[in-house]
Every structure is written in structure tokens, then in C-alpha cells.
PDB file of C-alpha atoms in Angstrom:
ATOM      1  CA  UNK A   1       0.000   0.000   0.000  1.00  0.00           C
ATOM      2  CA  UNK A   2       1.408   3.555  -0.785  1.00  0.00           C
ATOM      3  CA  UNK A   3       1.598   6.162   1.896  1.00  0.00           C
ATOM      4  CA  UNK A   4      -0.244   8.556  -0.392  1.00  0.00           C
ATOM      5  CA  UNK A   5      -3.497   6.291  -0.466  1.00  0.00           C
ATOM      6  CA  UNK A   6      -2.909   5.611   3.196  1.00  0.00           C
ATOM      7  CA  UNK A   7      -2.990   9.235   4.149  1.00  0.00           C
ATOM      8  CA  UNK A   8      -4.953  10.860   1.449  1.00  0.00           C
ATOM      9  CA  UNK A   9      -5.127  14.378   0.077  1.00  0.00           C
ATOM     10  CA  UNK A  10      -5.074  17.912   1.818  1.00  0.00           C
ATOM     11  CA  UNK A  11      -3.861  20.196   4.725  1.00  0.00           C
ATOM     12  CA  UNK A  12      -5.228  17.536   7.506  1.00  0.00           C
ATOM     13  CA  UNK A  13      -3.356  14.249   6.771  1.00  0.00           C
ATOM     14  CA  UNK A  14      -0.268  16.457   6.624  1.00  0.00           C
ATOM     15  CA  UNK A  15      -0.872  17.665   9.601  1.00  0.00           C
ATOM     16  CA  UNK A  16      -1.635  14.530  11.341  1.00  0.00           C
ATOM     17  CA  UNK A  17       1.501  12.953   9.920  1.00  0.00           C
ATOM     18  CA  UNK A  18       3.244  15.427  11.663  1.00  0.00           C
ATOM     19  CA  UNK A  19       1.835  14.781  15.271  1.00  0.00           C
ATOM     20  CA  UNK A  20       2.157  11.239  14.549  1.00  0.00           C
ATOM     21  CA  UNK A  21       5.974  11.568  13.951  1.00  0.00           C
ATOM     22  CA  UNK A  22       6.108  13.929  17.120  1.00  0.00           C
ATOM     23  CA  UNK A  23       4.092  11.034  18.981  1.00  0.00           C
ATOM     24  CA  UNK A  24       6.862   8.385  17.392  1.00  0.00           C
ATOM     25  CA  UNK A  25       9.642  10.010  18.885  1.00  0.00           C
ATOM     26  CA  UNK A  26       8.480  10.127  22.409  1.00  0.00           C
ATOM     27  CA  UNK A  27       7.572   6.451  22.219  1.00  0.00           C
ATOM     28  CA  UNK A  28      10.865   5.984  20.581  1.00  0.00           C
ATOM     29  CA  UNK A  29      12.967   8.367  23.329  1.00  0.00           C
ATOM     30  CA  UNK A  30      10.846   6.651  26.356  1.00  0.00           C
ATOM     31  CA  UNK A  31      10.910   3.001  25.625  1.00  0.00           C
ATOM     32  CA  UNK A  32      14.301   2.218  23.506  1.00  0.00           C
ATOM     33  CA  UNK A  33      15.432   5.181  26.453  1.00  0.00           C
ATOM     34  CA  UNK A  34      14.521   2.855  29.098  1.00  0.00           C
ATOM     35  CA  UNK A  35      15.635  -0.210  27.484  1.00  0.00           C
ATOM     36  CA  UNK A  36      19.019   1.395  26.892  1.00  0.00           C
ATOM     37  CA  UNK A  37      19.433   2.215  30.269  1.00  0.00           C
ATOM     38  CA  UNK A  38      17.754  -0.607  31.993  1.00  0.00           C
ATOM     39  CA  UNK A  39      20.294  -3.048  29.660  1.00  0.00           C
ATOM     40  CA  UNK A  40      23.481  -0.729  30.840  1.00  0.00           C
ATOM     41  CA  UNK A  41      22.500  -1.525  34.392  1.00  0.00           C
ATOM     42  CA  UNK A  42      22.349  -5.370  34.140  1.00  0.00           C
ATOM     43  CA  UNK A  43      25.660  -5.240  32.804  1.00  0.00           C
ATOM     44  CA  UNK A  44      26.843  -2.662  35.615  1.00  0.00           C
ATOM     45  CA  UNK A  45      27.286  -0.331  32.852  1.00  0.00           C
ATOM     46  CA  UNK A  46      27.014   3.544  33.201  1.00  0.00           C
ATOM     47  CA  UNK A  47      25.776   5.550  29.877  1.00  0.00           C
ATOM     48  CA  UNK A  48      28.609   7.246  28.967  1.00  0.00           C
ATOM     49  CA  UNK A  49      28.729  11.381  30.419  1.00  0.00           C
ATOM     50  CA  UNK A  50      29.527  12.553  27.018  1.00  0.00           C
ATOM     51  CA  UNK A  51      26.942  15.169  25.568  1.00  0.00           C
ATOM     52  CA  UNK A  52      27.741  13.922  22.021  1.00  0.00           C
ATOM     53  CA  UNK A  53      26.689  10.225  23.326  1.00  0.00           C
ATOM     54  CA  UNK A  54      23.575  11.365  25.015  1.00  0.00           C
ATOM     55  CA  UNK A  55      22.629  13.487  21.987  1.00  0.00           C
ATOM     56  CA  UNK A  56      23.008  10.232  19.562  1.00  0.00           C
ATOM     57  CA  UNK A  57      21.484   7.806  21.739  1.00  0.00           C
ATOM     58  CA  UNK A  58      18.231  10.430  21.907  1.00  0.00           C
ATOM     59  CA  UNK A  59      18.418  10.942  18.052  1.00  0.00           C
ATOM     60  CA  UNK A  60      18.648   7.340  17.578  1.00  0.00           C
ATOM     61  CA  UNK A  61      15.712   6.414  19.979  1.00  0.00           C
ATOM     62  CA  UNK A  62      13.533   9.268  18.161  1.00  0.00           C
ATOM     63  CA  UNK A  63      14.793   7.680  14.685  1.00  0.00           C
ATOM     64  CA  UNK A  64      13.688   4.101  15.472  1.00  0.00           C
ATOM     65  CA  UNK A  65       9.951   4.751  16.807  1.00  0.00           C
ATOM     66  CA  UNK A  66       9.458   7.131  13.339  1.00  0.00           C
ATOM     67  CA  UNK A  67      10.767   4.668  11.497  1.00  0.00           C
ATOM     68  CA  UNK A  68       8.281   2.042  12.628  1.00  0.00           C
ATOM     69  CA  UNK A  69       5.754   3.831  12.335  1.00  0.00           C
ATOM     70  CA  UNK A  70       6.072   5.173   8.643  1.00  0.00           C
ATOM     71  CA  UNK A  71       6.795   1.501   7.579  1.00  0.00           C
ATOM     72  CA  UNK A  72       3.731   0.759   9.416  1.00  0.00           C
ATOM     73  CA  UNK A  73       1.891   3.897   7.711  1.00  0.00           C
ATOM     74  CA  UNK A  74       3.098   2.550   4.467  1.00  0.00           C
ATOM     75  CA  UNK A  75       6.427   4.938   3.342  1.00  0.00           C
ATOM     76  CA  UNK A  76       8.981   3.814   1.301  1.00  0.00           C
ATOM     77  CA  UNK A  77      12.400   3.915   2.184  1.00  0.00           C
ATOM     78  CA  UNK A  78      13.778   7.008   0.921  1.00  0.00           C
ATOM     79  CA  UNK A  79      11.345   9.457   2.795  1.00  0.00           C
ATOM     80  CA  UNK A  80      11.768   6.894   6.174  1.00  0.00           C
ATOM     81  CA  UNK A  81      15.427   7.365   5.862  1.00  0.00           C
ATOM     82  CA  UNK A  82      14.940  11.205   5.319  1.00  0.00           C
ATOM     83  CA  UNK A  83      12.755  11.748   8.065  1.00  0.00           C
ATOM     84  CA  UNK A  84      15.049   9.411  10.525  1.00  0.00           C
ATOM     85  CA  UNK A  85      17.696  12.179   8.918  1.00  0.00           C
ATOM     86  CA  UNK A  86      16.080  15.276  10.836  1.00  0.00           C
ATOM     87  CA  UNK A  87      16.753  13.352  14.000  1.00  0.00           C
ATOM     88  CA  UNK A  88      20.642  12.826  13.675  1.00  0.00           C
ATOM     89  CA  UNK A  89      21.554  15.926  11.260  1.00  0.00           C
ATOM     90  CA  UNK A  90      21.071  18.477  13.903  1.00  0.00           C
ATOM     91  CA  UNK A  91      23.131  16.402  16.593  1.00  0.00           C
ATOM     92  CA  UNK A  92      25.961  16.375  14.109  1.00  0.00           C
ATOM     93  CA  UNK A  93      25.727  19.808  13.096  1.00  0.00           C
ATOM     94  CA  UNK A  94      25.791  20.962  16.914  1.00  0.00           C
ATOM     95  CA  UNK A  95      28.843  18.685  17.593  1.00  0.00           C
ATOM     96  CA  UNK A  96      31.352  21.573  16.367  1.00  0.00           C
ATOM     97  CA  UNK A  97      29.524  24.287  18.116  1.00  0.00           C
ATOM     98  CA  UNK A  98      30.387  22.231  21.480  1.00  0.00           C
ATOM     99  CA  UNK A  99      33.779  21.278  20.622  1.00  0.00           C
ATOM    100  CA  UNK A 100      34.443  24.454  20.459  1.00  0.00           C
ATOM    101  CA  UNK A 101      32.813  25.623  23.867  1.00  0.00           C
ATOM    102  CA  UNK A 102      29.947  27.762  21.670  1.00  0.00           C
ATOM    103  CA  UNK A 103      27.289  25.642  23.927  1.00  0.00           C
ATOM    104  CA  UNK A 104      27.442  23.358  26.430  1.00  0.00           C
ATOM    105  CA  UNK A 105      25.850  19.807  26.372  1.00  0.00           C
ATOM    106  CA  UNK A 106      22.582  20.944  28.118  1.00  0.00           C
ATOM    107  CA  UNK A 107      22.210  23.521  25.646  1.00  0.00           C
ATOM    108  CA  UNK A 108      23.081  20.811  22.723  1.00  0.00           C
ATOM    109  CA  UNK A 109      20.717  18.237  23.859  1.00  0.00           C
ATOM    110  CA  UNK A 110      18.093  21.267  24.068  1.00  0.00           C
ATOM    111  CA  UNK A 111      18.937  23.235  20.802  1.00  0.00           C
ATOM    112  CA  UNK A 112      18.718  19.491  18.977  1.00  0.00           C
ATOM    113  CA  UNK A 113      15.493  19.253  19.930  1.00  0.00           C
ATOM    114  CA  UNK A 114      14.238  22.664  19.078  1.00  0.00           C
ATOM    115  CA  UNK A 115      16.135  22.120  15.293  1.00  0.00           C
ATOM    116  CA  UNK A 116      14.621  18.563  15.091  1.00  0.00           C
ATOM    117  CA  UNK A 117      11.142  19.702  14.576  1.00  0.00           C
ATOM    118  CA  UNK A 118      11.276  22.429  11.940  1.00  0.00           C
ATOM    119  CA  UNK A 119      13.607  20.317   9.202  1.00  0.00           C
ATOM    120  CA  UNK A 120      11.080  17.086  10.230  1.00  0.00           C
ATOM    121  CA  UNK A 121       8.780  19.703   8.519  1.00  0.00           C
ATOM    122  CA  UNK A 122      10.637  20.684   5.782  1.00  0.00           C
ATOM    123  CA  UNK A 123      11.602  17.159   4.796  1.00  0.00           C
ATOM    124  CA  UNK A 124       7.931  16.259   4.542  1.00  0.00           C
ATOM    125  CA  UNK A 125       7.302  19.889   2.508  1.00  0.00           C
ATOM    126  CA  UNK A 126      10.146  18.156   0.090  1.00  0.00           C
ATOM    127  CA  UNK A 127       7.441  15.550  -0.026  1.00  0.00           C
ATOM    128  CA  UNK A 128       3.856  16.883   0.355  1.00  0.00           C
ATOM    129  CA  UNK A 129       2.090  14.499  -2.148  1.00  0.00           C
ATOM    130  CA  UNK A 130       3.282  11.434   0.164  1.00  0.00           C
ATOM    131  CA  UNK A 131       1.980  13.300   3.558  1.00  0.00           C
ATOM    132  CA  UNK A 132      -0.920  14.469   1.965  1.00  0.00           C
ATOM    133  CA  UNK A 133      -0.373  18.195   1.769  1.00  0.00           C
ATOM    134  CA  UNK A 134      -1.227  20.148  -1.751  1.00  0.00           C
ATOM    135  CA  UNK A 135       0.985  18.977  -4.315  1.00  0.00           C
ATOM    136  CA  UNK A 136       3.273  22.383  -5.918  1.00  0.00           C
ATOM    137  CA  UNK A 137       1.207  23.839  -8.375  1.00  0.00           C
TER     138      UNK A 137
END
């Protein structure tokens, strides 16, 4: 089944696929959160204090529960892989900004999150027929 007759046409199902990816990544970021961290401790593991590794992990977690779910929904591939994109790309991009001492890892981990959500946004403007939005005229 294509994610275009899944969703349909218009300004609704666009919108909808959006709150559905924001609802992804919590599930994502709670449960493969907890699982990460519940599988460190059996081991007597500690997650590791780096910002950078606590940014990835999140981006990761996030990544996996959208990814599910637009299989699920009925995406191909290339827009899954795109939209799992606007999870890590801001994490990278940040990295330099902490390396050199621009931000600190609170303010990494925050200004990820904040980035995250407009370019999940634009990736699915670079494909509005498949979320349903009005196709460029």
C-alpha cells in the first residue's frame, strides 16, 4: 500500500503525519530510552557522560519509533530514511559548536530538539504528495 493512499489528500493528513511523527519520537525516546538504560544496568554499565553520546542515543531512539511507524503507515524507504535524517543531522551539526565551547551539552541536547522539529517539517514539505499536503502547483 502507498503512503499517499494511506494518508490521502489535503492540509489535515499532513498535519496529522506530523503529530504522529512527534508522537513516534516520544515512544521511541521513552521506551528504547529505558531499554538502553535498563540493559546498561544489568551489565553494571554507566551511559557514557559525554553530551555527544547522550545526543546520539536520543536521536537514535527518536529515529527508530518514526521509522516504525512510517513503515507501518506505508512509506517507502527514501522518505523513512529522510525523516530518521532530521533526527541525527542536527546532533551532528551541533557537535562543532560544542567542541568548540559555543554551547554546552545541556544547551546541545536542548537546541537538537528545538532544530529537530522544523527540518522534520521541511523534509515532509520536500514531499507533500506522500503526507498528503497540496501537491506544488
Amino acid at each position: 500500500m502507498r503512503a499517499r493512499a494511506a494518508h490521502g489528500h489535503g492540509w489535515w493528513p499532513f498535519f496529522r503525519h506530523y503529530l504522529e511523527m512527534i508522537a513516534a519520537m516520544f515512544v521511541g525516546m521513552a521506551v528504547l530510552g529505558a531499554a538502553v538504560r535498563a540493559g546498561l544496568a544489568l551489565t553494571g554499565l554507566e551511559f557514557p557522560a559525554r553530551p555527544e553520546a547522550a545526543a546520539l542515543e536520543m536521536a537514535v531512539d527518536m529515529s527508530a519509533g518514526m521509522i516504525v511507524w512510517m513503515r507501518y503507515r506505508g512509506h517507502g524507504w527514501a522518505a523513512t530514511l529522510e525523516m530518521a535524517g532530521s533526527m541525527i543531522v542536527p546532533a551532528l551539526a551541533l557537535f562543532p559548536l560544542l567542541w568548540a565551547g559555543v554551547i554546552t551539552g545541556d544547551a546541545l541536547l536542548v537546541l537538537e530538539h528545538v532544530v529537530m522539529l522544523p527540518l522534520m517539517l521541511l523534509v515532509m514539505l520536500r514531499r507533500r504528495d506522500e503526507y498528503g499536503g497540496p501537491a506544488c502547483v
